[in-house]
């Protein structure tokens, strides 16, 4: 990253995702075939990386890299830092210092696996956390949504019209009284309730009604019709369900669809995306598939080898440095 700064990349990176070591005290290896990652945390096979720094040493190790990331980020840039629940809160304090607490956006809970039935004192752990920070007050933000599930559709759009389309209805008035203007005029002989105003002008309400997009209750209460098939999905919240690969090619490999979701949410097609703990290159592959330029960094020969192999048959658009 210091080399990138020397090459003039200060303030040019729009998105960084990193999945650094979690301060577990473990050593992660690849089996001798090089095709699957060993789940056991033992010093055998080809060592992928050592996660042996802990406590203050780990925080200082990570802080030095987050400071460089902050410098490389553009004014509209964002950092997603994926971390374990045991150390994550200490990492957040460090990141507040570098980015400023006012630029903390979310502590995202990521469901990583199915429930386990371990015999231990304490609740089962099925999640980790992603700390989302922006460089400044106006980051790239593409209003990400999740696709509706069948359960979502039944819950959020419980009504079905004569053609079989699912829909729901919402009030055509909103809080706040207006004394004058187009949103406080009578519509079909009625005014908005006390302390409220129409969500749009009466002219637009008449237009919606003519299109059959206002549903009238038996008591004469009008409500706007919203169809499920006209909505891109539901607004993303801060709990994500992205389970990691069952048979990873690299230890702690993350869900590729989750990485694509992050790339699409916080970068544009002309953006540079970076992962300086790139492992097997999942972030890079996600960025490439989304049409972004990317920079991948890792110090482990095993990681670099797997990443190169991953891209050997892909039409990729890496960033020329």
mmCIF file of C-alpha atoms in Angstrom:
data_model
loop_
_atom_site.group_PDB
_atom_site.id
_atom_site.type_symbol
_atom_site.label_atom_id
_atom_site.label_comp_id
_atom_site.label_asym_id
_atom_site.label_seq_id
_atom_site.Cartn_x
_atom_site.Cartn_y
_atom_site.Cartn_z
ATOM 1 C CA UNK A 1 0.000 0.000 0.000
ATOM 2 C CA UNK A 2 2.914 2.357 0.603
ATOM 3 C CA UNK A 3 4.074 1.523 -2.916
ATOM 4 C CA UNK A 4 0.606 2.415 -4.244
ATOM 5 C CA UNK A 5 0.852 5.782 -2.506
ATOM 6 C CA UNK A 6 4.265 6.325 -4.103
ATOM 7 C CA UNK A 7 2.668 5.549 -7.495
ATOM 8 C CA UNK A 8 0.073 8.293 -7.061
ATOM 9 C CA UNK A 9 -2.927 6.267 -5.858
ATOM 10 C CA UNK A 10 -3.678 8.464 -2.859
ATOM 11 C CA UNK A 11 -7.419 9.185 -2.832
ATOM 12 C CA UNK A 12 -8.169 7.020 -5.882
ATOM 13 C CA UNK A 13 -9.688 3.863 -4.381
ATOM 14 C CA UNK A 14 -13.470 3.945 -3.987
ATOM 15 C CA UNK A 15 -14.014 0.702 -2.078
ATOM 16 C CA UNK A 16 -11.943 -1.526 0.179
ATOM 17 C CA UNK A 17 -13.153 -4.832 1.608
ATOM 18 C CA UNK A 18 -10.815 -6.738 3.884
ATOM 19 C CA UNK A 19 -11.159 -9.999 5.768
ATOM 20 C CA UNK A 20 -8.010 -9.885 7.925
ATOM 21 C CA UNK A 21 -6.940 -12.466 10.507
ATOM 22 C CA UNK A 22 -9.303 -12.627 13.486
ATOM 23 C CA UNK A 23 -6.677 -12.915 16.256
ATOM 24 C CA UNK A 24 -7.561 -16.589 16.849
ATOM 25 C CA UNK A 25 -4.000 -17.792 17.515
ATOM 26 C CA UNK A 26 -4.336 -20.399 14.750
ATOM 27 C CA UNK A 27 -2.406 -21.526 11.693
ATOM 28 C CA UNK A 28 -4.438 -22.202 8.549
ATOM 29 C CA UNK A 29 -3.269 -24.664 5.911
ATOM 30 C CA UNK A 30 -4.159 -26.004 2.467
ATOM 31 C CA UNK A 31 -4.147 -29.777 1.986
ATOM 32 C CA UNK A 32 -1.460 -31.337 -0.158
ATOM 33 C CA UNK A 33 -3.724 -31.589 -3.209
ATOM 34 C CA UNK A 34 -4.110 -27.813 -3.190
ATOM 35 C CA UNK A 35 -7.791 -28.169 -4.018
ATOM 36 C CA UNK A 36 -9.524 -27.764 -0.656
ATOM 37 C CA UNK A 37 -8.799 -25.888 2.538
ATOM 38 C CA UNK A 38 -8.193 -27.828 5.705
ATOM 39 C CA UNK A 39 -10.643 -26.842 8.399
ATOM 40 C CA UNK A 40 -8.329 -28.037 11.147
ATOM 41 C CA UNK A 41 -6.126 -25.240 12.424
ATOM 42 C CA UNK A 42 -2.853 -27.101 12.469
ATOM 43 C CA UNK A 43 0.646 -26.490 11.144
ATOM 44 C CA UNK A 44 0.492 -29.045 8.335
ATOM 45 C CA UNK A 45 0.197 -29.054 4.565
ATOM 46 C CA UNK A 46 0.898 -25.747 2.795
ATOM 47 C CA UNK A 47 0.518 -22.871 5.242
ATOM 48 C CA UNK A 48 -1.968 -20.309 3.950
ATOM 49 C CA UNK A 49 -1.482 -17.818 6.767
ATOM 50 C CA UNK A 50 -0.696 -17.584 10.462
ATOM 51 C CA UNK A 51 -3.259 -15.860 12.661
ATOM 52 C CA UNK A 52 -1.009 -15.695 15.705
ATOM 53 C CA UNK A 53 -1.013 -12.003 16.646
ATOM 54 C CA UNK A 54 -3.333 -11.251 19.528
ATOM 55 C CA UNK A 55 -4.359 -8.457 21.853
ATOM 56 C CA UNK A 56 -2.585 -5.111 21.508
ATOM 57 C CA UNK A 57 -0.135 -6.508 18.935
ATOM 58 C CA UNK A 58 -3.028 -7.475 16.671
ATOM 59 C CA UNK A 59 -4.771 -4.090 16.996
ATOM 60 C CA UNK A 60 -1.525 -2.258 16.192
ATOM 61 C CA UNK A 61 -0.920 -4.555 13.199
ATOM 62 C CA UNK A 62 -4.380 -3.801 11.851
ATOM 63 C CA UNK A 63 -4.242 -0.083 12.697
ATOM 64 C CA UNK A 64 -1.136 0.477 10.556
ATOM 65 C CA UNK A 65 -2.949 -1.004 7.567
ATOM 66 C CA UNK A 66 -6.253 0.789 8.168
ATOM 67 C CA UNK A 67 -4.376 4.111 8.261
ATOM 68 C CA UNK A 68 -2.920 3.392 4.812
ATOM 69 C CA UNK A 69 -6.332 2.314 3.541
ATOM 70 C CA UNK A 70 -7.823 5.595 4.773
ATOM 71 C CA UNK A 71 -5.194 7.532 2.806
ATOM 72 C CA UNK A 72 -5.801 5.512 -0.367
ATOM 73 C CA UNK A 73 -9.578 5.949 -0.219
ATOM 74 C CA UNK A 74 -11.244 8.646 -2.280
ATOM 75 C CA UNK A 75 -13.440 11.256 -0.619
ATOM 76 C CA UNK A 76 -16.424 9.091 -1.632
ATOM 77 C CA UNK A 77 -14.723 5.853 -0.617
ATOM 78 C CA UNK A 78 -15.807 3.202 1.895
ATOM 79 C CA UNK A 79 -14.176 0.440 3.921
ATOM 80 C CA UNK A 80 -15.896 -2.820 4.875
ATOM 81 C CA UNK A 81 -13.830 -4.637 7.502
ATOM 82 C CA UNK A 82 -14.910 -8.220 8.205
ATOM 83 C CA UNK A 83 -13.996 -9.375 11.697
ATOM 84 C CA UNK A 84 -14.836 -11.815 14.492
ATOM 85 C CA UNK A 85 -17.248 -10.946 17.304
ATOM 86 C CA UNK A 86 -14.561 -11.598 19.942
ATOM 87 C CA UNK A 87 -12.222 -8.853 18.750
ATOM 88 C CA UNK A 88 -14.515 -6.709 16.613
ATOM 89 C CA UNK A 89 -15.505 -4.185 19.284
ATOM 90 C CA UNK A 90 -11.852 -3.342 19.980
ATOM 91 C CA UNK A 91 -11.298 -2.955 16.236
ATOM 92 C CA UNK A 92 -14.234 -0.533 16.057
ATOM 93 C CA UNK A 93 -12.689 1.747 18.683
ATOM 94 C CA UNK A 94 -9.493 1.841 16.622
ATOM 95 C CA UNK A 95 -11.409 2.572 13.433
ATOM 96 C CA UNK A 96 -13.419 5.353 15.091
ATOM 97 C CA UNK A 97 -10.095 7.032 15.815
ATOM 98 C CA UNK A 98 -8.949 6.856 12.182
ATOM 99 C CA UNK A 99 -12.196 7.455 10.284
ATOM 100 C CA UNK A 100 -14.064 9.485 12.890
ATOM 101 C CA UNK A 101 -17.128 8.114 14.642
ATOM 102 C CA UNK A 102 -19.298 10.353 12.459
ATOM 103 C CA UNK A 103 -18.276 8.235 9.451
ATOM 104 C CA UNK A 104 -19.272 4.942 11.058
ATOM 105 C CA UNK A 105 -22.169 3.642 8.960
ATOM 106 C CA UNK A 106 -23.065 0.163 10.171
ATOM 107 C CA UNK A 107 -22.121 -2.793 12.306
ATOM 108 C CA UNK A 108 -23.457 -5.489 9.979
ATOM 109 C CA UNK A 109 -24.305 -8.891 11.433
ATOM 110 C CA UNK A 110 -23.440 -11.591 8.913
ATOM 111 C CA UNK A 111 -25.016 -15.041 9.414
ATOM 112 C CA UNK A 112 -22.122 -17.303 8.453
ATOM 113 C CA UNK A 113 -23.333 -20.850 9.078
ATOM 114 C CA UNK A 114 -26.169 -23.057 10.221
ATOM 115 C CA UNK A 115 -26.881 -23.387 13.969
ATOM 116 C CA UNK A 116 -24.456 -25.589 15.880
ATOM 117 C CA UNK A 117 -25.166 -27.741 18.924
ATOM 118 C CA UNK A 118 -21.868 -27.440 20.790
ATOM 119 C CA UNK A 119 -21.827 -28.445 24.426
ATOM 120 C CA UNK A 120 -20.504 -25.272 26.027
ATOM 121 C CA UNK A 121 -21.593 -22.537 28.388
ATOM 122 C CA UNK A 122 -22.903 -19.798 26.154
ATOM 123 C CA UNK A 123 -25.093 -19.328 23.125
ATOM 124 C CA UNK A 124 -24.127 -20.788 19.787
ATOM 125 C CA UNK A 125 -22.204 -18.504 17.432
ATOM 126 C CA UNK A 126 -23.576 -18.363 13.881
ATOM 127 C CA UNK A 127 -22.486 -14.829 12.960
ATOM 128 C CA UNK A 128 -19.575 -12.493 12.546
ATOM 129 C CA UNK A 129 -19.510 -8.753 11.921
ATOM 130 C CA UNK A 130 -18.655 -6.310 9.164
ATOM 131 C CA UNK A 131 -17.720 -2.761 10.165
ATOM 132 C CA UNK A 132 -18.766 -0.316 7.448
ATOM 133 C CA UNK A 133 -17.111 3.140 7.393
ATOM 134 C CA UNK A 134 -17.013 5.891 4.805
ATOM 135 C CA UNK A 135 -14.168 8.326 4.195
ATOM 136 C CA UNK A 136 -16.535 11.299 4.346
ATOM 137 C CA UNK A 137 -20.177 12.398 4.466
ATOM 138 C CA UNK A 138 -21.036 11.632 0.827
ATOM 139 C CA UNK A 139 -19.923 8.090 -0.042
ATOM 140 C CA UNK A 140 -20.897 6.196 -3.166
ATOM 141 C CA UNK A 141 -24.193 4.556 -2.265
ATOM 142 C CA UNK A 142 -26.366 2.707 -4.758
ATOM 143 C CA UNK A 143 -29.345 1.947 -2.478
ATOM 144 C CA UNK A 144 -28.846 -1.829 -2.346
ATOM 145 C CA UNK A 145 -31.838 -4.120 -2.036
ATOM 146 C CA UNK A 146 -32.329 -7.824 -1.424
ATOM 147 C CA UNK A 147 -34.579 -9.795 -3.732
ATOM 148 C CA UNK A 148 -37.922 -10.777 -2.251
ATOM 149 C CA UNK A 149 -38.284 -14.338 -1.058
ATOM 150 C CA UNK A 150 -41.612 -16.135 -1.428
ATOM 151 C CA UNK A 151 -42.159 -15.542 2.283
ATOM 152 C CA UNK A 152 -41.422 -11.829 1.839
ATOM 153 C CA UNK A 153 -43.946 -11.553 -0.981
ATOM 154 C CA UNK A 154 -46.699 -13.202 1.051
ATOM 155 C CA UNK A 155 -45.971 -11.004 4.061
ATOM 156 C CA UNK A 156 -45.332 -7.645 2.381
ATOM 157 C CA UNK A 157 -47.787 -7.981 -0.518
ATOM 158 C CA UNK A 158 -50.665 -10.035 0.907
ATOM 159 C CA UNK A 159 -53.325 -9.020 -1.648
ATOM 160 C CA UNK A 160 -53.804 -10.459 -5.145
ATOM 161 C CA UNK A 161 -55.721 -8.701 -7.902
ATOM 162 C CA UNK A 162 -57.875 -10.283 -10.599
ATOM 163 C CA UNK A 163 -54.864 -10.808 -12.860
ATOM 164 C CA UNK A 164 -52.889 -12.629 -10.153
ATOM 165 C CA UNK A 165 -50.495 -9.761 -9.320
ATOM 166 C CA UNK A 166 -49.486 -9.381 -5.691
ATOM 167 C CA UNK A 167 -49.925 -5.947 -4.127
ATOM 168 C CA UNK A 168 -50.330 -3.998 -0.932
ATOM 169 C CA UNK A 169 -51.873 -0.606 -0.193
ATOM 170 C CA UNK A 170 -50.479 2.426 1.633
ATOM 171 C CA UNK A 171 -52.087 5.665 2.823
ATOM 172 C CA UNK A 172 -52.215 8.526 0.340
ATOM 173 C CA UNK A 173 -51.636 11.070 3.127
ATOM 174 C CA UNK A 174 -48.603 11.797 5.286
ATOM 175 C CA UNK A 175 -47.888 13.530 8.625
ATOM 176 C CA UNK A 176 -47.681 17.302 8.595
ATOM 177 C CA UNK A 177 -50.354 19.851 7.895
ATOM 178 C CA UNK A 178 -49.974 22.323 5.028
ATOM 179 C CA UNK A 179 -52.040 25.494 4.990
ATOM 180 C CA UNK A 180 -51.814 26.102 1.275
ATOM 181 C CA UNK A 181 -50.679 24.345 -1.836
ATOM 182 C CA UNK A 182 -51.580 21.394 -4.022
ATOM 183 C CA UNK A 183 -51.342 18.797 -1.225
ATOM 184 C CA UNK A 184 -54.080 20.330 0.928
ATOM 185 C CA UNK A 185 -56.864 20.602 -1.640
ATOM 186 C CA UNK A 186 -60.010 18.426 -1.636
ATOM 187 C CA UNK A 187 -59.789 15.069 -3.429
ATOM 188 C CA UNK A 188 -63.112 13.562 -4.427
ATOM 189 C CA UNK A 189 -64.785 15.848 -1.933
ATOM 190 C CA UNK A 190 -62.539 14.993 1.028
ATOM 191 C CA UNK A 191 -59.616 16.697 2.708
ATOM 192 C CA UNK A 192 -56.645 14.907 4.298
ATOM 193 C CA UNK A 193 -57.159 14.009 7.991
ATOM 194 C CA UNK A 194 -56.339 16.641 10.598
ATOM 195 C CA UNK A 195 -52.601 17.224 10.941
ATOM 196 C CA UNK A 196 -51.796 15.513 7.626
ATOM 197 C CA UNK A 197 -51.471 16.337 3.915
ATOM 198 C CA UNK A 198 -51.776 14.417 0.652
ATOM 199 C CA UNK A 199 -48.537 12.704 -0.413
ATOM 200 C CA UNK A 200 -48.868 14.298 -3.850
ATOM 201 C CA UNK A 201 -50.992 16.883 -5.608
ATOM 202 C CA UNK A 202 -54.707 16.319 -6.119
ATOM 203 C CA UNK A 203 -54.072 16.310 -9.871
ATOM 204 C CA UNK A 204 -51.711 13.343 -9.440
ATOM 205 C CA UNK A 205 -54.193 11.574 -7.180
ATOM 206 C CA UNK A 206 -56.833 11.925 -9.883
ATOM 207 C CA UNK A 207 -54.376 10.498 -12.399
ATOM 208 C CA UNK A 208 -53.575 7.518 -10.126
ATOM 209 C CA UNK A 209 -57.282 6.880 -9.595
ATOM 210 C CA UNK A 210 -57.910 6.935 -13.353
ATOM 211 C CA UNK A 211 -55.176 4.300 -13.770
ATOM 212 C CA UNK A 212 -56.821 2.072 -11.170
ATOM 213 C CA UNK A 213 -53.991 2.558 -8.681
ATOM 214 C CA UNK A 214 -56.185 3.777 -5.827
ATOM 215 C CA UNK A 215 -58.150 1.193 -3.889
ATOM 216 C CA UNK A 216 -61.317 2.392 -2.161
ATOM 217 C CA UNK A 217 -62.459 0.607 0.972
ATOM 218 C CA UNK A 218 -66.177 -0.134 1.567
ATOM 219 C CA UNK A 219 -66.209 2.937 3.831
ATOM 220 C CA UNK A 220 -64.737 5.160 1.132
ATOM 221 C CA UNK A 221 -61.135 5.282 2.390
ATOM 222 C CA UNK A 222 -58.651 5.655 -0.503
ATOM 223 C CA UNK A 223 -55.230 3.942 -0.434
ATOM 224 C CA UNK A 224 -52.445 3.756 -3.010
ATOM 225 C CA UNK A 225 -51.807 0.361 -4.652
ATOM 226 C CA UNK A 226 -48.172 -0.827 -4.798
ATOM 227 C CA UNK A 227 -47.429 -3.924 -6.903
ATOM 228 C CA UNK A 228 -44.653 -6.316 -5.884
ATOM 229 C CA UNK A 229 -43.443 -6.824 -9.456
ATOM 230 C CA UNK A 230 -42.747 -3.088 -9.777
ATOM 231 C CA UNK A 231 -40.348 -3.054 -6.845
ATOM 232 C CA UNK A 232 -36.680 -4.113 -7.193
ATOM 233 C CA UNK A 233 -36.697 -5.769 -3.769
ATOM 234 C CA UNK A 234 -36.650 -4.922 -0.095
ATOM 235 C CA UNK A 235 -34.265 -2.372 1.384
ATOM 236 C CA UNK A 236 -31.185 -4.052 2.783
ATOM 237 C CA UNK A 237 -30.969 -4.066 6.566
ATOM 238 C CA UNK A 238 -27.975 -4.687 8.844
ATOM 239 C CA UNK A 239 -28.457 -8.452 9.197
ATOM 240 C CA UNK A 240 -27.206 -10.457 6.209
ATOM 241 C CA UNK A 241 -27.597 -14.155 5.519
ATOM 242 C CA UNK A 242 -24.620 -15.145 3.360
ATOM 243 C CA UNK A 243 -23.346 -18.595 4.296
ATOM 244 C CA UNK A 244 -19.728 -19.355 3.395
ATOM 245 C CA UNK A 245 -18.795 -22.112 0.900
ATOM 246 C CA UNK A 246 -19.213 -25.634 2.226
ATOM 247 C CA UNK A 247 -16.031 -26.754 0.441
ATOM 248 C CA UNK A 248 -13.709 -23.718 0.369
ATOM 249 C CA UNK A 249 -10.527 -23.682 -1.693
ATOM 250 C CA UNK A 250 -8.915 -21.396 0.867
ATOM 251 C CA UNK A 251 -9.285 -21.157 4.664
ATOM 252 C CA UNK A 252 -11.946 -18.674 5.813
ATOM 253 C CA UNK A 253 -13.060 -18.093 2.193
ATOM 254 C CA UNK A 254 -16.113 -15.823 2.107
ATOM 255 C CA UNK A 255 -19.372 -15.959 0.177
ATOM 256 C CA UNK A 256 -18.884 -14.546 -3.344
ATOM 257 C CA UNK A 257 -22.472 -13.260 -3.606
ATOM 258 C CA UNK A 258 -21.911 -11.209 -0.451
ATOM 259 C CA UNK A 259 -18.829 -9.617 -2.009
ATOM 260 C CA UNK A 260 -20.764 -8.789 -5.196
ATOM 261 C CA UNK A 261 -23.475 -7.208 -3.074
ATOM 262 C CA UNK A 262 -20.908 -4.973 -1.333
ATOM 263 C CA UNK A 263 -19.216 -4.039 -4.616
ATOM 264 C CA UNK A 264 -22.510 -3.070 -6.221
ATOM 265 C CA UNK A 265 -23.637 -1.130 -3.155
ATOM 266 C CA UNK A 266 -20.551 1.018 -2.596
ATOM 267 C CA UNK A 267 -18.755 1.416 -5.926
ATOM 268 C CA UNK A 268 -19.438 2.515 -9.488
ATOM 269 C CA UNK A 269 -18.397 0.896 -12.790
ATOM 270 C CA UNK A 270 -15.390 3.246 -13.040
ATOM 271 C CA UNK A 271 -14.319 2.592 -9.434
ATOM 272 C CA UNK A 272 -11.170 0.930 -8.155
ATOM 273 C CA UNK A 273 -11.895 -1.829 -5.609
ATOM 274 C CA UNK A 274 -9.123 -3.102 -3.329
ATOM 275 C CA UNK A 275 -8.613 -6.046 -0.994
ATOM 276 C CA UNK A 276 -5.251 -6.040 0.778
ATOM 277 C CA UNK A 277 -5.926 -9.397 2.494
ATOM 278 C CA UNK A 278 -7.160 -10.952 -0.727
ATOM 279 C CA UNK A 279 -6.634 -14.634 0.122
ATOM 280 C CA UNK A 280 -8.017 -16.687 -2.754
ATOM 281 C CA UNK A 281 -9.219 -13.589 -4.624
ATOM 282 C CA UNK A 282 -12.967 -13.762 -3.974
ATOM 283 C CA UNK A 283 -13.267 -9.968 -3.653
ATOM 284 C CA UNK A 284 -11.281 -9.512 -6.852
ATOM 285 C CA UNK A 285 -13.460 -11.991 -8.720
ATOM 286 C CA UNK A 286 -16.596 -10.238 -7.450
ATOM 287 C CA UNK A 287 -15.256 -6.828 -8.496
ATOM 288 C CA UNK A 288 -14.253 -8.187 -11.909
ATOM 289 C CA UNK A 289 -17.678 -9.745 -12.483
ATOM 290 C CA UNK A 290 -19.298 -6.404 -11.593
ATOM 291 C CA UNK A 291 -17.147 -4.576 -14.149
ATOM 292 C CA UNK A 292 -14.869 -2.763 -11.673
ATOM 293 C CA UNK A 293 -11.111 -2.320 -11.706
ATOM 294 C CA UNK A 294 -9.390 -4.012 -8.805
ATOM 295 C CA UNK A 295 -6.216 -4.277 -6.766
ATOM 296 C CA UNK A 296 -5.419 -7.422 -4.791
ATOM 297 C CA UNK A 297 -2.655 -7.717 -2.189
ATOM 298 C CA UNK A 298 -1.487 -10.681 -0.128
ATOM 299 C CA UNK A 299 1.874 -11.699 1.273
ATOM 300 C CA UNK A 300 1.253 -15.478 1.213
ATOM 301 C CA UNK A 301 2.578 -17.378 -1.796
ATOM 302 C CA UNK A 302 -0.256 -19.904 -1.395
ATOM 303 C CA UNK A 303 -2.880 -17.142 -1.624
ATOM 304 C CA UNK A 304 -1.252 -15.526 -4.649
ATOM 305 C CA UNK A 305 -0.998 -18.879 -6.406
ATOM 306 C CA UNK A 306 -4.662 -19.731 -5.838
ATOM 307 C CA UNK A 307 -5.759 -16.256 -6.949
ATOM 308 C CA UNK A 308 -3.756 -16.550 -10.193
ATOM 309 C CA UNK A 309 -5.245 -19.977 -10.810
ATOM 310 C CA UNK A 310 -8.740 -18.596 -10.196
ATOM 311 C CA UNK A 311 -8.240 -15.965 -12.894
ATOM 312 C CA UNK A 312 -6.433 -18.203 -15.382
ATOM 313 C CA UNK A 313 -9.628 -18.828 -17.370
ATOM 314 C CA UNK A 314 -11.411 -15.553 -16.693
ATOM 315 C CA UNK A 315 -11.639 -12.474 -18.908
ATOM 316 C CA UNK A 316 -10.430 -10.060 -16.300
ATOM 317 C CA UNK A 317 -9.902 -6.290 -16.191
ATOM 318 C CA UNK A 318 -7.284 -5.806 -13.527
ATOM 319 C CA UNK A 319 -5.852 -2.333 -12.936
ATOM 320 C CA UNK A 320 -2.582 -1.692 -14.757
ATOM 321 C CA UNK A 321 -0.054 -0.352 -12.236
#
